[in-house]
mmCIF file of C-alpha atoms in Angstrom:
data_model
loop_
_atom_site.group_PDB
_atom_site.id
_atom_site.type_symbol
_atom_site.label_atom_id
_atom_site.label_comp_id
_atom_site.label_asym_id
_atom_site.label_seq_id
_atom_site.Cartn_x
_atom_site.Cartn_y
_atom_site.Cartn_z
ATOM 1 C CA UNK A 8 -33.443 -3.287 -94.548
ATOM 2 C CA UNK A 9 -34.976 -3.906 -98.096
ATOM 3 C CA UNK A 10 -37.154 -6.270 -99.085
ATOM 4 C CA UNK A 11 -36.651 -8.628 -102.129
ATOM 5 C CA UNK A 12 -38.732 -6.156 -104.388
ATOM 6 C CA UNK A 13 -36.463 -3.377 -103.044
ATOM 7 C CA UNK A 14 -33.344 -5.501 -103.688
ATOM 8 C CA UNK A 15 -34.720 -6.459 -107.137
ATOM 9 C CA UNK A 16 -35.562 -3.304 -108.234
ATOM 10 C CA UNK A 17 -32.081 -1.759 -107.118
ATOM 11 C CA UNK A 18 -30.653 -4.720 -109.095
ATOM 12 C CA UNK A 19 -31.879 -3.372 -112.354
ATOM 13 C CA UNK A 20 -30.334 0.057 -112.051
ATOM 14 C CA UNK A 21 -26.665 -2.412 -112.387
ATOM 15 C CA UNK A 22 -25.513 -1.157 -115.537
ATOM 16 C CA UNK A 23 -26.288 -4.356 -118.217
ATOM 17 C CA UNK A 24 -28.989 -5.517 -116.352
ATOM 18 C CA UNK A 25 -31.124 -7.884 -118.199
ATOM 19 C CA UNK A 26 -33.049 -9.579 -115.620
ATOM 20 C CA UNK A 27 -33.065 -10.636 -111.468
ATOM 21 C CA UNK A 28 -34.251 -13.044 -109.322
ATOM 22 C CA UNK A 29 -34.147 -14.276 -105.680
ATOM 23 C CA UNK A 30 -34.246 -17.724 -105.787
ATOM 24 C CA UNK A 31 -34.172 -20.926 -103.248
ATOM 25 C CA UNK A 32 -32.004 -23.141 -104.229
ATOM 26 C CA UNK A 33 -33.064 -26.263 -102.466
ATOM 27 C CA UNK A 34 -36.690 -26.498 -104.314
ATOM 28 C CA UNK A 35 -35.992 -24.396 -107.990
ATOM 29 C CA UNK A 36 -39.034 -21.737 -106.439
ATOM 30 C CA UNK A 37 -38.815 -17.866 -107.873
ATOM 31 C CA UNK A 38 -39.439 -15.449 -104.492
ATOM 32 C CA UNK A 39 -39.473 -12.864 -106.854
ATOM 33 C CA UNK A 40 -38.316 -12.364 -110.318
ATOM 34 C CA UNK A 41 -37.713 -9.095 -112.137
ATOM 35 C CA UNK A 42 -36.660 -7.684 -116.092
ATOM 36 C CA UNK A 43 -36.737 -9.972 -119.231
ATOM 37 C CA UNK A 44 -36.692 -13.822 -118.984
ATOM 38 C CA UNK A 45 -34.672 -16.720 -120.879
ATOM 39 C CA UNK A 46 -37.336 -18.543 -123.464
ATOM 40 C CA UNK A 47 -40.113 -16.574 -121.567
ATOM 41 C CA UNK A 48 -40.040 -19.346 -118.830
ATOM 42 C CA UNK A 49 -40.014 -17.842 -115.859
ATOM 43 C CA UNK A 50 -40.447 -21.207 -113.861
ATOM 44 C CA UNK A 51 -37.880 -23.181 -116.125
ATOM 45 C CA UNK A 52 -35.385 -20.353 -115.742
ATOM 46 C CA UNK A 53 -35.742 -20.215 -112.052
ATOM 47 C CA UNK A 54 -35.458 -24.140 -111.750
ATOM 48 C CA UNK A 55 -32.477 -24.227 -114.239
ATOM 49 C CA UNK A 56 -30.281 -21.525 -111.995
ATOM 50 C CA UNK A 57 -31.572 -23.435 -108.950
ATOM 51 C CA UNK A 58 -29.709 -26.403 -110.231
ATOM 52 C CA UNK A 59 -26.278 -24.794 -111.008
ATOM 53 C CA UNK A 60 -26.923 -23.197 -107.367
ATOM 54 C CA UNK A 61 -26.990 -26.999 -105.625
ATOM 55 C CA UNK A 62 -24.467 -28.366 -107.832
ATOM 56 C CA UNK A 63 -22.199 -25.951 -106.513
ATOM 57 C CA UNK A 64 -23.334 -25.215 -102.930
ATOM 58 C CA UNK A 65 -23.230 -29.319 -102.947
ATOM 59 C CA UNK A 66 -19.345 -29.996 -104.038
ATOM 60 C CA UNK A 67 -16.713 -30.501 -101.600
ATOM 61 C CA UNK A 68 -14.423 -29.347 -104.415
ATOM 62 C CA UNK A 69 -15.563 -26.614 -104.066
ATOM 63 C CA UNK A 70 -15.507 -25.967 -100.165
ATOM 64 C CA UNK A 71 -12.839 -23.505 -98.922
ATOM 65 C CA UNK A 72 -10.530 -25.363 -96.736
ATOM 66 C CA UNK A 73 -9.031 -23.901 -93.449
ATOM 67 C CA UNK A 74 -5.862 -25.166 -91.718
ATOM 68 C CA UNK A 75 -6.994 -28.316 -89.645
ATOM 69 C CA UNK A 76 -9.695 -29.249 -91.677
ATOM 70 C CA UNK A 77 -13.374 -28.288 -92.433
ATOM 71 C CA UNK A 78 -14.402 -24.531 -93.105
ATOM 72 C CA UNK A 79 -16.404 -22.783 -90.414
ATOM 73 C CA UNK A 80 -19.356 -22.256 -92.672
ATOM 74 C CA UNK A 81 -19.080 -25.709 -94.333
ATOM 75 C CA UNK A 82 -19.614 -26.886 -90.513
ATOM 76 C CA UNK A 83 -22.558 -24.668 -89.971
ATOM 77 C CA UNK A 84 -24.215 -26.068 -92.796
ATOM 78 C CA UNK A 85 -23.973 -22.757 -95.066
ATOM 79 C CA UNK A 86 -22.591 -22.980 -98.609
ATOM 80 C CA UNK A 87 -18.880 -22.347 -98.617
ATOM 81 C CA UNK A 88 -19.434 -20.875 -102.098
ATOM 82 C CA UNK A 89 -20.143 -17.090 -102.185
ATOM 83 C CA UNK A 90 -20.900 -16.962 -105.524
ATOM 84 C CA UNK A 91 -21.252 -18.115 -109.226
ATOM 85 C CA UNK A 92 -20.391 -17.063 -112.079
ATOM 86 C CA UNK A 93 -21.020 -18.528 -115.846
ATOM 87 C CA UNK A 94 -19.994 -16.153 -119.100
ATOM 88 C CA UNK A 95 -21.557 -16.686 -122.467
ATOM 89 C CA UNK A 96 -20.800 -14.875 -125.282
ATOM 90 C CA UNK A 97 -23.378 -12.025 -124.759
ATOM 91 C CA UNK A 98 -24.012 -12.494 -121.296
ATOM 92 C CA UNK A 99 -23.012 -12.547 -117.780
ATOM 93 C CA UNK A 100 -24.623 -14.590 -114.992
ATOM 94 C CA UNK A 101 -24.188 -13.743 -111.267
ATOM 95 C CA UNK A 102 -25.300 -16.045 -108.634
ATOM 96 C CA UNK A 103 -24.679 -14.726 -104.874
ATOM 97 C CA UNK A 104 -25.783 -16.910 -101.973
ATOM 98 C CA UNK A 105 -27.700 -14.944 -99.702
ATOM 99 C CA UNK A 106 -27.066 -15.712 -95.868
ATOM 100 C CA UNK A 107 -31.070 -16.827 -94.057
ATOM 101 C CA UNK A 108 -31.985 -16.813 -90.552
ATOM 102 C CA UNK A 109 -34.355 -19.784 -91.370
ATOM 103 C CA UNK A 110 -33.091 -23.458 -92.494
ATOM 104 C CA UNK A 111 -33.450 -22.590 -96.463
ATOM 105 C CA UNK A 112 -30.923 -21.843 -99.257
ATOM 106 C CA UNK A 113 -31.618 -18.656 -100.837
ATOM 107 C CA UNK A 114 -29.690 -17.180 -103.668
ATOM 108 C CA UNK A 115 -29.580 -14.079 -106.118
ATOM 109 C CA UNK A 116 -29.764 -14.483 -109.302
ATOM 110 C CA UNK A 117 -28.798 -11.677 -112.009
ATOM 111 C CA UNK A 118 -28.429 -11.515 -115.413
ATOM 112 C CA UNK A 119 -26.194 -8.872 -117.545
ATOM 113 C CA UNK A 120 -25.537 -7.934 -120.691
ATOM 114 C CA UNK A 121 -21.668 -7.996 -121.522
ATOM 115 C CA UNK A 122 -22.003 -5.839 -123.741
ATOM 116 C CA UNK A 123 -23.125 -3.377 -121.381
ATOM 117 C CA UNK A 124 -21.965 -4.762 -117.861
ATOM 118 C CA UNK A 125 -19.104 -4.671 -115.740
ATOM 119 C CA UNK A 126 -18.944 -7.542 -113.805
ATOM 120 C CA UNK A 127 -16.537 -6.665 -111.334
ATOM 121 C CA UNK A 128 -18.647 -3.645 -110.182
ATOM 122 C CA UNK A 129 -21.872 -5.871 -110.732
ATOM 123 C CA UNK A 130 -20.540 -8.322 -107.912
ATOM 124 C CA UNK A 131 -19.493 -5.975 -105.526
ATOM 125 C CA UNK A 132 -23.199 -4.481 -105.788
ATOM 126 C CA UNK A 133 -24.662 -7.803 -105.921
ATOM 127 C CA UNK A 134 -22.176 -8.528 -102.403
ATOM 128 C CA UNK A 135 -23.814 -5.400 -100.967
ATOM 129 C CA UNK A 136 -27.566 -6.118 -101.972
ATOM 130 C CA UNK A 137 -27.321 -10.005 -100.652
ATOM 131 C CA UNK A 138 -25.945 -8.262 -97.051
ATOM 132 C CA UNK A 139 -28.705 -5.820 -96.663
ATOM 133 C CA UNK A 140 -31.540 -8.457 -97.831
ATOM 134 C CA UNK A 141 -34.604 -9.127 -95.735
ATOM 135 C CA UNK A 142 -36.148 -12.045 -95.564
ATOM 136 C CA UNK A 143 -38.602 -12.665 -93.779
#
């Protein structure tokens, strides 16, 4: 299983890649960061994506309902979001929450050029990456 600098090296071969970054979501910290930067902040632009990461982990609207009530994962305390996605006019952003052994929210963070990118193909291989992921 690959590492984050495995997974964030792979990342950048994602046609349109600008940047990656594994992220936890719960305290804004980089676990490793990878390509070109927003503003040349690496700290701001991890705690920035950290914060779109909560406010949607966080929502109940959000949550994918079963029949009867609460979502398996929502009751196991992981995200019921997979992902997130936010389009600007020149760019893609993918955020993929990454499934932990340890009591931490981790997420994925990458950044493409739309221009350049296909984001349908870039989430699939951001799906795959997350699965394979090792933290440890």
């Amino acid at each position: 299983m690959p590492g984050i600098d495995e997974c964030l090296l792979e990342a950048m071969t994602v046609n349109g890649a600008r940047g990656a970054a594994v992220i936890e979501w719960t305290s804004g910290l980089a676990l490793g960061m990878v390509g070109e930067v927003r503003d040349e902040d690496p700290e701001a632009t991890a705690a920035e994506t950290a914060e779109l990461a909560r406010m949607a982990a966080e929502q109940r609207a959000f949550a994918a309902l079963e029949k009867g009530g609460v979502d398996a994962d929502e009751a196991a305390g992981e995200p019921a979001v997979e992902d997130v996605i936010v389009t600007t006019r020149t760019c893609y952003h993918l955020l993929r929450f990454v499934d932990t052994a340890f009591d931490s929210g981790v997420f994925f963070y990458l950044w493409l050029d739309r221009r350049e990118g296909n984001l349908a193909l870039a989430r699939i291989r951001l799906r795959d990456m997350c699965r394979r992921l090792a933290l440890i």
